[in-house]
PDB file of C-alpha atoms in Angstrom:
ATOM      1  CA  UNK A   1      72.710  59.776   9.549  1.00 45.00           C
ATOM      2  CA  UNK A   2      72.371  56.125   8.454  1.00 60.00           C
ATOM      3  CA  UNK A   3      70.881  54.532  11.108  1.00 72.00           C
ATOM      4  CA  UNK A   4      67.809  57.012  12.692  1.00 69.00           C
ATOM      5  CA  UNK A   5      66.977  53.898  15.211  1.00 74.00           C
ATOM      6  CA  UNK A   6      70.207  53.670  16.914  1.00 74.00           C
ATOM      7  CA  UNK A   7      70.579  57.640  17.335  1.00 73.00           C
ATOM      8  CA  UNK A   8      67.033  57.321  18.723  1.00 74.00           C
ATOM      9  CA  UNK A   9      68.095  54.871  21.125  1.00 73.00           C
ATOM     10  CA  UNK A  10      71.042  57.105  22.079  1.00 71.00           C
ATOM     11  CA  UNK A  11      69.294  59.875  22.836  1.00 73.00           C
ATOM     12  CA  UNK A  12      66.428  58.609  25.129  1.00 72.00           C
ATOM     13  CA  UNK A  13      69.661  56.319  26.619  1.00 76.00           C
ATOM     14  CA  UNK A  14      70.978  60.074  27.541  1.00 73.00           C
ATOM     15  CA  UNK A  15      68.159  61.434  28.525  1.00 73.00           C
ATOM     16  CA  UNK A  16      67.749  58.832  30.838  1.00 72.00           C
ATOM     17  CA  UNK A  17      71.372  59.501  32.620  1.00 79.00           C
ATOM     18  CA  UNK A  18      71.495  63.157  32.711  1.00 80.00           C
ATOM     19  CA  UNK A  19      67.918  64.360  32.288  1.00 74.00           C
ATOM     20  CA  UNK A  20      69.157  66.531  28.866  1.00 76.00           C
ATOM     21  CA  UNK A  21      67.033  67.071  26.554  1.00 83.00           C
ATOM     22  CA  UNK A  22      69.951  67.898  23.686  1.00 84.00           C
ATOM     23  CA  UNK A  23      70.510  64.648  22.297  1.00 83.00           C
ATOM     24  CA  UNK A  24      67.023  64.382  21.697  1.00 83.00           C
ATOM     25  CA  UNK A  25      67.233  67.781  20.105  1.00 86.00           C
ATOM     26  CA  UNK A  26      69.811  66.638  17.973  1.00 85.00           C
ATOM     27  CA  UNK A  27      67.610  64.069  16.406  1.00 85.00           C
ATOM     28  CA  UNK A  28      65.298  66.807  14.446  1.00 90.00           C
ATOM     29  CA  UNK A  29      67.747  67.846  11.487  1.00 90.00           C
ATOM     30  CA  UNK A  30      68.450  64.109  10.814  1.00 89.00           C
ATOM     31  CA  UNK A  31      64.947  62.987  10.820  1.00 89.00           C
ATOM     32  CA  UNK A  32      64.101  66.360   8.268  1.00 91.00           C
ATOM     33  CA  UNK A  33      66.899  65.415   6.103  1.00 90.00           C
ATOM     34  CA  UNK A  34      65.752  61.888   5.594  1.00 91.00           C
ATOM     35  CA  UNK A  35      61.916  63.482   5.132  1.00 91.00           C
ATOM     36  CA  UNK A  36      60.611  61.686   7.794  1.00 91.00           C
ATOM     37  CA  UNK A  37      58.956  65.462   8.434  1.00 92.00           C
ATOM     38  CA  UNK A  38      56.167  63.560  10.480  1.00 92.00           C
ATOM     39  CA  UNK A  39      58.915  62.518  13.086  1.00 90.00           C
ATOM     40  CA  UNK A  40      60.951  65.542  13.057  1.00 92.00           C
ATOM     41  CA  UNK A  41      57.765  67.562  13.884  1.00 93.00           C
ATOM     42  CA  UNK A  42      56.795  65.505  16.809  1.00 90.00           C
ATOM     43  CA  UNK A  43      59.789  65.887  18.747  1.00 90.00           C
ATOM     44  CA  UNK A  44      60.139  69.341  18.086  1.00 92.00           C
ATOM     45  CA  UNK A  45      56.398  69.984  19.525  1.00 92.00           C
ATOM     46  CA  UNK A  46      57.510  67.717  22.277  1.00 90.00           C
ATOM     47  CA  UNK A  47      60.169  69.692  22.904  1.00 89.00           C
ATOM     48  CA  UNK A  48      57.809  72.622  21.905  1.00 90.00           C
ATOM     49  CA  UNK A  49      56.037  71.702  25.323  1.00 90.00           C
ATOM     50  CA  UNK A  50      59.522  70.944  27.257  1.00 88.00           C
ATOM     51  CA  UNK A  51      61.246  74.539  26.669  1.00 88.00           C
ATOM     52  CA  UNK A  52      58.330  76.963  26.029  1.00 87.00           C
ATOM     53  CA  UNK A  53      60.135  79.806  25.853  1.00 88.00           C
ATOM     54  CA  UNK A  54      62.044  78.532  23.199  1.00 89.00           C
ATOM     55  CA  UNK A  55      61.091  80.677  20.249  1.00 89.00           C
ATOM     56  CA  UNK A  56      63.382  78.651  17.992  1.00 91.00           C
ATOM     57  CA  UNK A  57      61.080  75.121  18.697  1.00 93.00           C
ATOM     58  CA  UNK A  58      58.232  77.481  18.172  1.00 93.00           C
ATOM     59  CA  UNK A  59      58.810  78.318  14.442  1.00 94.00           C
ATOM     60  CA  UNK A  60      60.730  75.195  13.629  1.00 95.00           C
ATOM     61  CA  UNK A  61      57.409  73.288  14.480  1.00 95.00           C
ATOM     62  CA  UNK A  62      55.598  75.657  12.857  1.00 95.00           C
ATOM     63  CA  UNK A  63      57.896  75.192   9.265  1.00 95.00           C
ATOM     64  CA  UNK A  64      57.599  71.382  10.138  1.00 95.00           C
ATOM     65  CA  UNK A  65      54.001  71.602   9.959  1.00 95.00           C
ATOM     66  CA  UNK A  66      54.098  73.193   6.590  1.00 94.00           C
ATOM     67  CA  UNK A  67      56.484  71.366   5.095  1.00 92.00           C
ATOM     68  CA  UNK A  68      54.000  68.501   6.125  1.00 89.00           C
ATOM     69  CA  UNK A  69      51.393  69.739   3.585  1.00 87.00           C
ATOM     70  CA  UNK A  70      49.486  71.807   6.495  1.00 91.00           C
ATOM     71  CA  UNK A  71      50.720  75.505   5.519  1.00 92.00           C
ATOM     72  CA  UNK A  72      47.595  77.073   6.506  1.00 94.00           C
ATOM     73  CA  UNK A  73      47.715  75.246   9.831  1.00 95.00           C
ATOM     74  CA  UNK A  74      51.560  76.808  10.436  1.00 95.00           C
ATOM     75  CA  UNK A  75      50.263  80.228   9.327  1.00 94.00           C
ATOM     76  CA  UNK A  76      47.937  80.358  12.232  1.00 96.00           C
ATOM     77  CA  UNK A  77      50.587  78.428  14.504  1.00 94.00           C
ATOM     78  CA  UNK A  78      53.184  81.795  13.527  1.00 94.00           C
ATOM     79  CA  UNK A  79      50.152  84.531  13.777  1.00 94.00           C
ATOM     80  CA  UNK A  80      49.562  82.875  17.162  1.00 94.00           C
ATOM     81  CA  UNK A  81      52.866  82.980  18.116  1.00 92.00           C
ATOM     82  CA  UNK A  82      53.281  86.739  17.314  1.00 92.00           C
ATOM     83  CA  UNK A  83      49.893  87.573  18.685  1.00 94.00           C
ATOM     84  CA  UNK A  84      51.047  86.014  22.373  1.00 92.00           C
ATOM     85  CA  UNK A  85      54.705  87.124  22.107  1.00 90.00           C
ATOM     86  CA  UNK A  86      55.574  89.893  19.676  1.00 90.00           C
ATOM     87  CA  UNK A  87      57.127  89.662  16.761  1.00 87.00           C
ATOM     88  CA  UNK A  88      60.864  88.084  16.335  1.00 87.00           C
ATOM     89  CA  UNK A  89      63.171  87.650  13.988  1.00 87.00           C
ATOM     90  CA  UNK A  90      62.504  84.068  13.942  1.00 89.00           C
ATOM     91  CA  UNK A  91      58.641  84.444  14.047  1.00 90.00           C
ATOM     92  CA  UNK A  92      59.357  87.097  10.603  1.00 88.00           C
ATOM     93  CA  UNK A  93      61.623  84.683   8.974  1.00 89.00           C
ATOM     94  CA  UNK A  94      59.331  81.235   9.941  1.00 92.00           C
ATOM     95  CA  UNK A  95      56.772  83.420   7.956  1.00 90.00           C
ATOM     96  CA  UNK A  96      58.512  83.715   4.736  1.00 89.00           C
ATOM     97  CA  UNK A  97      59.679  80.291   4.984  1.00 91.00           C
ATOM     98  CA  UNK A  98      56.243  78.617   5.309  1.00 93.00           C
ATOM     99  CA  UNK A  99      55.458  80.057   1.916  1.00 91.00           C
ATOM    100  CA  UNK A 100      58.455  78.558   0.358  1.00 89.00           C
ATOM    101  CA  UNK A 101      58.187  75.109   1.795  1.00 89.00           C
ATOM    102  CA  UNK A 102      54.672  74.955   0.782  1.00 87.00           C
ATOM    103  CA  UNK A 103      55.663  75.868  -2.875  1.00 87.00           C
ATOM    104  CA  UNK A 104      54.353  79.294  -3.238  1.00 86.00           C
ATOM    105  CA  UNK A 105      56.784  80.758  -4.408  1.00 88.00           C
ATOM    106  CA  UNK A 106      55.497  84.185  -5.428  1.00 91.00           C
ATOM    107  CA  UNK A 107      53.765  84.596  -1.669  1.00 91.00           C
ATOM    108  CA  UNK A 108      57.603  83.523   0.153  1.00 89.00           C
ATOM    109  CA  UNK A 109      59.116  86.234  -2.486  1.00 90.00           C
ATOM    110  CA  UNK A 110      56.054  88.641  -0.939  1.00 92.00           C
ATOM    111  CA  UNK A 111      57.393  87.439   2.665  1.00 90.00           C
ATOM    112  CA  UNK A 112      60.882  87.786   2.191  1.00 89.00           C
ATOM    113  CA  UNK A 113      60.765  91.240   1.174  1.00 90.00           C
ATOM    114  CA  UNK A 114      58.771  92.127   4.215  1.00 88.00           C
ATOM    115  CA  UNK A 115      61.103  90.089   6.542  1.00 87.00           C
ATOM    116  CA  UNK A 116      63.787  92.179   4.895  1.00 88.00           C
ATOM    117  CA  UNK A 117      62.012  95.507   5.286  1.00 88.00           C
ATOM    118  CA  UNK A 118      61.737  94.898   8.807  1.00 86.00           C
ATOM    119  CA  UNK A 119      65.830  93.092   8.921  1.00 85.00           C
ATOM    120  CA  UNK A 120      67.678  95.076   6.213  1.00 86.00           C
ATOM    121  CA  UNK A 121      70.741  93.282   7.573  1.00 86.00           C
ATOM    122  CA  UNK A 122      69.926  90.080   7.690  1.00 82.00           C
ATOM    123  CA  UNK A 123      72.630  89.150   4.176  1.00 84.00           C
ATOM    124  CA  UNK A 124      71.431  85.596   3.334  1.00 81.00           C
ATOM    125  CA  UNK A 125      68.044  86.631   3.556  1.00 79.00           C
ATOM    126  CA  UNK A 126      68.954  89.070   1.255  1.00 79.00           C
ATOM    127  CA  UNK A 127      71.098  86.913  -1.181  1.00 80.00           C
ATOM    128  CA  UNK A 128      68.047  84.862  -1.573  1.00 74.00           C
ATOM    129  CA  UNK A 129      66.492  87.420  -3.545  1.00 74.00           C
ATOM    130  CA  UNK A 130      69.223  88.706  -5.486  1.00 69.00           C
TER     131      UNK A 130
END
């Protein structure tokens, strides 16, 4: 997206009139993609705070935070995670993934075998290693 301000505005604008939170939801893939990580993260722990069941906000914030430069800090945000709700797909994969955005590369091969020990079926997982 070109103009980050103006899809801002539009999404508080629709929060405003019908109280959804989906527009604003929207926002964190452009923000990523334009590495503006620092923006992306904080509405996904807002949002974090707004859905807390979401598990998907959960390890998205935690991959935010690594991507960051803080992949020790989204390690313990995952473990947490798992240690309060059991261990998901998404808290499995947000572990291998931490390792990868953080550049260590041989510990996110380590993690993505055991993500695909525990999800033999999960094919781009798989394709990733070959």
């Amino acid at each position: 997206m070109n103009d980050l301000p103006a899809a801002r505005r539009l999404a508080l604008q629709a929060r405003r009139r019908d109280n959804s939170l989906e527009a604003i939801h929207a926002l964190i893939e452009p923000y990523r993609a334009d590495d503006q990580l620092d923006r992306a993260r904080l509405i996904c722990r807002w949002l974090r705070r707004q859905w807390p069941h979401s598990r998907w906000h959960a390890t998205q914030y935690a991959v935010l935070t690594a991507m960051s430069g803080s992949p020790d800090q989204a390690d313990r945000l995952v473990r947490d995670d798992v240690a309060r709700n059991g261990r998901t797909v998404e808290t499995t994969r947000a572990y291998a993934d931490i390792a990868f955005q953080s550049g260590n590369f041989t510990e996110a091969v380590r993690r993505l075998r055991l993500f695909l020990d525990l999800h033999p079926d999960d094919e781009p997982a798989s394709i990733l290693l070959g």
